[in-house]
């Protein structure tokens, strides 16, 4: 197999694009794909100050590295969930990358703030760990952006994440979520930061290959709470389909984006509109009711209302 661009021996076969590339041309290909996504969907403009949500995994660390390489100078945010062993190892990888990029990373420590790790928090409030985690992450990441003046929050969601989420929403016809997946989620006023996904059209396999080729040291193990998640089953099914029909995943996601665009600026559902006009009486950030879920958590655990985070770099 030869590289389609230069004719040297290929390092990766991209069946969905019916092509094979050498390491150098593959790196250029993936960087171009991400920068085209950023340009085409107007994810970042010249006046923006972006920041990347990092977990220590391949997607977020590759995104952080690539954005800085492409000239989108960005710092990082890490939420330390207090998962024994796993959280510490993740933070180690993040610190290494912060050193390499010479950028800072904000660290919010769940255990320090709520005096419990995510596992115990979930047990006390009788909700799945991922649900408690989602509440904390959404709130803290938005809060750090607003407090520190970042205008765009980039996350490492990739094509496989988006295809599996879309698949799940279609399977159960979750109309309330179906049209909300997008490359960009616009911010609202001074309280909700814009969120972007530059890897929306880059597959998990491509990002893993990029991370290895660029020598990015990431944590291989998944968060222990991810096992048994439905999205993993959906990813498996989609991979199976992709195996026999290469290109299906990208067509599925691109077709969806086209339909979202055709739907245009149709009003989002009422729940979202409600949140637009409502602010938490305690912290002043967007909420669906008088008190936001994060302040409710703080109350539940008798924690301080001051949101503190550490800084590295
Ligand atoms: Fe949070 Fe669940 Fe993801 Fe772990 S798997 S990081 S608990 S959402
Ligand atoms: Zn609040």
XYZ file of C-alpha atoms and ligand atoms in Angstrom:
322
model
C 0.000 0.000 0.000
C 1.358 3.376 -1.015
C 0.576 6.853 0.223
C -1.938 8.473 -2.114
C -0.126 11.822 -1.827
C 3.600 11.065 -2.028
C 3.869 7.420 -3.077
C 5.942 6.399 -0.035
C 4.820 3.321 1.934
C 1.505 4.095 3.634
C 1.138 3.981 7.427
C -2.638 4.097 7.611
C -5.439 2.821 5.428
C -8.495 5.102 5.474
C -11.163 2.876 3.993
C -13.942 5.406 4.444
C -12.040 7.789 2.151
C -10.781 4.984 -0.118
C -7.233 6.130 0.466
C -4.020 5.318 2.312
C -1.494 7.820 3.648
C 2.010 7.935 5.081
C 2.517 9.365 8.563
C 3.414 12.855 7.417
C 0.508 13.160 4.996
C -1.941 11.629 7.450
C -1.011 14.229 10.093
C -1.508 16.982 7.518
C -4.829 15.398 6.467
C -6.251 15.289 9.995
C -5.073 18.785 10.893
C -6.650 20.075 7.691
C -9.910 18.319 8.545
C -10.051 19.949 11.982
C -9.079 23.391 10.702
C -11.632 23.141 7.875
C -14.298 22.278 10.465
C -13.246 25.290 12.553
C -13.428 27.561 9.489
C -16.560 26.173 7.833
C -18.683 26.225 10.982
C -17.209 29.505 12.295
C -16.094 27.883 15.530
C -13.403 30.380 16.514
C -12.847 33.929 15.332
C -9.885 36.226 15.757
C -11.190 37.912 18.885
C -11.966 34.649 20.677
C -10.053 33.305 23.640
C -10.486 29.509 23.470
C -9.965 26.898 26.171
C -10.022 23.094 25.874
C -11.781 20.663 28.224
C -9.162 17.986 28.911
C -9.646 14.566 30.475
C -6.237 13.003 29.867
C -7.584 10.790 27.054
C -6.450 10.768 23.416
C -9.229 12.960 22.039
C -8.940 15.906 24.398
C -5.140 15.884 24.584
C -4.839 15.618 20.791
C -7.299 18.465 20.415
C -5.427 20.643 22.901
C -2.138 19.920 21.150
C -3.550 20.411 17.653
C -5.366 23.657 18.416
C -2.181 25.208 19.740
C -0.260 23.879 16.754
C -2.813 25.387 14.359
C -2.415 28.751 16.059
C -5.518 28.658 18.263
C -3.596 29.334 21.447
C -5.589 27.710 24.263
C -5.363 26.809 27.935
C -7.031 23.744 29.469
C -9.646 22.809 32.094
C -9.639 19.542 34.006
C -12.308 18.278 36.393
C -10.727 15.923 38.918
C -13.555 13.526 39.819
C -11.675 11.978 42.715
C -11.639 8.464 41.225
C -8.907 6.549 42.994
C -5.878 5.998 40.771
C -7.598 6.978 37.522
C -8.005 10.704 38.257
C -4.395 11.062 39.421
C -3.010 9.284 36.359
C -5.153 11.448 34.078
C -3.910 14.622 35.730
C -0.316 13.489 35.275
C -0.826 13.235 31.486
C -2.500 16.639 31.436
C 0.343 18.274 33.337
C 2.824 16.770 30.873
C 0.905 18.282 27.977
C 0.595 21.646 29.752
C 4.394 21.653 30.122
C 4.880 20.699 26.491
C 2.547 23.428 25.248
C 3.635 25.929 27.882
C -0.028 26.613 28.659
C -1.907 26.655 31.916
C -4.612 24.304 33.047
C -7.388 25.034 35.555
C -8.152 22.140 37.847
C -11.410 21.741 39.720
C -11.188 19.102 42.414
C -14.593 17.545 43.131
C -13.394 15.944 46.353
C -12.061 19.227 47.687
C -15.253 21.120 46.842
C -17.858 18.566 47.932
C -15.758 16.516 50.358
C -16.569 13.370 48.389
C -15.523 11.735 45.128
C -18.013 11.283 42.284
C -18.814 7.708 43.297
C -19.981 8.687 46.809
C -21.786 11.778 45.524
C -23.765 9.611 43.101
C -24.701 7.190 45.894
C -25.904 9.959 48.206
C -28.072 11.636 45.576
C -29.133 8.259 44.142
C -28.246 9.080 40.588
C -25.821 7.416 38.186
C -22.234 8.684 38.492
C -22.342 9.962 34.898
C -25.375 12.097 35.641
C -23.721 13.731 38.683
C -20.521 14.107 36.674
C -22.402 15.806 33.819
C -23.984 18.325 36.204
C -20.627 19.219 37.749
C -18.702 19.363 34.471
C -21.251 21.486 32.632
C -21.436 23.968 35.467
C -17.751 24.222 36.356
C -16.474 24.424 32.795
C -18.917 27.156 31.932
C -18.149 28.975 35.193
C -14.369 28.902 34.660
C -14.802 30.232 31.115
C -16.995 33.104 32.246
C -14.952 33.943 35.354
C -11.640 33.854 33.481
C -12.751 35.516 30.260
C -12.588 32.545 27.840
C -15.085 32.920 25.027
C -15.075 29.424 23.489
C -14.982 26.020 25.180
C -13.658 23.250 22.901
C -14.350 19.592 23.664
C -12.795 16.482 22.129
C -16.048 14.818 20.992
C -15.272 12.834 17.863
C -17.213 11.367 14.958
C -17.815 8.081 16.811
C -19.184 9.898 19.879
C -21.533 11.935 17.737
C -22.636 9.017 15.542
C -23.408 6.818 18.562
C -25.303 9.603 20.369
C -27.279 10.309 17.217
C -27.959 6.589 16.749
C -29.309 6.373 20.329
C -31.494 9.448 19.875
C -32.946 8.025 16.666
C -33.470 4.538 18.119
C -35.592 5.909 20.939
C -36.880 8.915 18.957
C -35.683 11.324 21.610
C -37.044 14.340 19.838
C -36.024 16.696 22.642
C -32.342 15.899 21.988
C -32.397 14.922 18.339
C -31.702 18.326 16.864
C -29.384 19.586 19.563
C -26.212 17.846 18.504
C -24.100 20.186 16.484
C -20.534 21.242 15.818
C -21.244 24.432 17.699
C -23.600 25.348 20.518
C -23.870 29.095 20.701
C -23.467 30.802 24.056
C -26.124 33.011 25.575
C -25.396 36.438 26.909
C -22.780 36.768 29.591
C -23.634 33.556 31.394
C -23.357 30.717 28.929
C -20.166 30.190 26.937
C -20.103 29.006 23.315
C -19.148 25.319 22.965
C -17.406 23.820 19.952
C -16.364 20.371 18.715
C -13.527 20.675 16.170
C -13.196 16.835 15.969
C -16.864 16.346 15.016
C -15.834 14.834 11.667
C -12.642 13.042 12.819
C -13.016 9.399 13.821
C -11.769 7.831 17.039
C -9.366 5.649 15.075
C -7.937 8.634 13.213
C -7.422 10.578 16.430
C -5.774 7.586 18.127
C -3.424 7.253 15.144
C -2.654 10.981 15.284
C -1.913 10.793 19.036
C 0.467 7.874 18.528
C 2.224 9.453 15.545
C 2.685 12.731 17.423
C 3.913 10.967 20.572
C 1.058 12.297 22.692
C 1.121 10.476 26.007
C -2.489 9.852 27.015
C -4.306 7.629 29.482
C -5.401 4.430 27.731
C -7.891 3.256 30.318
C -11.443 4.571 30.143
C -13.221 6.138 33.102
C -14.420 3.160 35.231
C -17.985 4.482 35.101
C -18.122 4.255 31.326
C -18.367 0.460 31.279
C -21.848 -0.741 30.423
C -22.803 2.622 28.922
C -25.256 2.270 26.052
C -23.079 4.466 23.850
C -20.393 1.749 23.903
C -22.912 -0.760 22.553
C -23.943 1.696 19.839
C -20.317 2.322 18.942
C -19.791 -1.435 18.582
C -22.817 -1.755 16.275
C -21.720 1.204 14.160
C -18.178 -0.183 13.904
C -19.642 -3.447 12.694
C -21.607 -1.633 9.976
C -18.555 0.485 9.110
C -16.486 -2.659 8.686
C -18.728 -3.951 5.902
C -19.678 -0.532 4.494
C -16.772 1.910 4.981
C -17.846 5.539 5.132
C -21.247 4.875 6.722
C -20.450 6.744 9.958
C -19.273 9.922 8.283
C -22.245 9.855 5.895
C -24.633 9.362 8.822
C -23.224 12.356 10.703
C -22.814 14.598 7.661
C -26.361 13.812 6.533
C -27.583 14.783 9.982
C -25.675 18.097 9.901
C -27.228 18.852 6.530
C -30.693 18.277 7.944
C -29.926 20.452 10.970
C -28.885 23.207 8.603
C -32.063 22.775 6.572
C -34.104 23.074 9.727
C -32.415 26.438 10.019
C -33.027 28.636 12.981
C -36.124 26.835 14.089
C -36.821 27.581 17.739
C -35.341 25.119 20.180
C -37.738 23.408 22.514
C -39.436 25.125 25.430
C -37.137 23.702 28.091
C -34.164 25.447 26.548
C -36.118 28.667 26.160
C -37.075 28.504 29.820
C -33.454 28.250 30.824
C -32.536 31.202 28.664
C -34.641 33.487 30.780
C -33.986 31.979 34.205
C -31.024 32.402 36.483
C -30.151 30.614 39.702
C -31.088 32.695 42.722
C -27.942 31.504 44.462
C -25.170 31.807 41.858
C -26.786 33.781 39.024
C -26.038 31.220 36.289
C -28.610 29.741 33.849
C -31.013 27.217 35.340
C -34.339 25.492 34.734
C -35.660 26.374 38.186
C -34.975 28.765 41.081
C -31.800 26.968 42.072
C -29.388 25.374 39.604
C -28.427 21.687 39.934
C -24.901 22.570 40.998
C -26.013 24.851 43.848
C -28.449 22.121 44.843
C -25.482 19.715 45.067
C -23.480 22.214 47.136
C -26.406 22.523 49.545
C -26.833 18.786 49.760
C -23.213 18.367 50.845
C -23.056 21.489 53.013
C -20.285 22.861 50.795
C -19.094 26.433 50.325
C -20.667 28.487 47.570
C -17.287 29.829 46.518
C -16.146 27.897 43.465
C -12.406 27.483 43.780
C -10.026 25.876 41.355
C -6.293 25.296 41.191
C -4.079 26.394 38.394
C -1.099 24.572 36.924
C 1.393 26.161 34.570
Fe -18.035 11.322 33.953
Fe -19.355 9.081 33.392
Fe -17.684 10.122 31.598
Fe -16.742 9.000 33.823
S -17.857 7.952 32.163
S -16.083 10.940 32.936
S -18.309 9.556 35.306
S -19.580 11.064 32.349
Zn -26.535 28.060 41.061
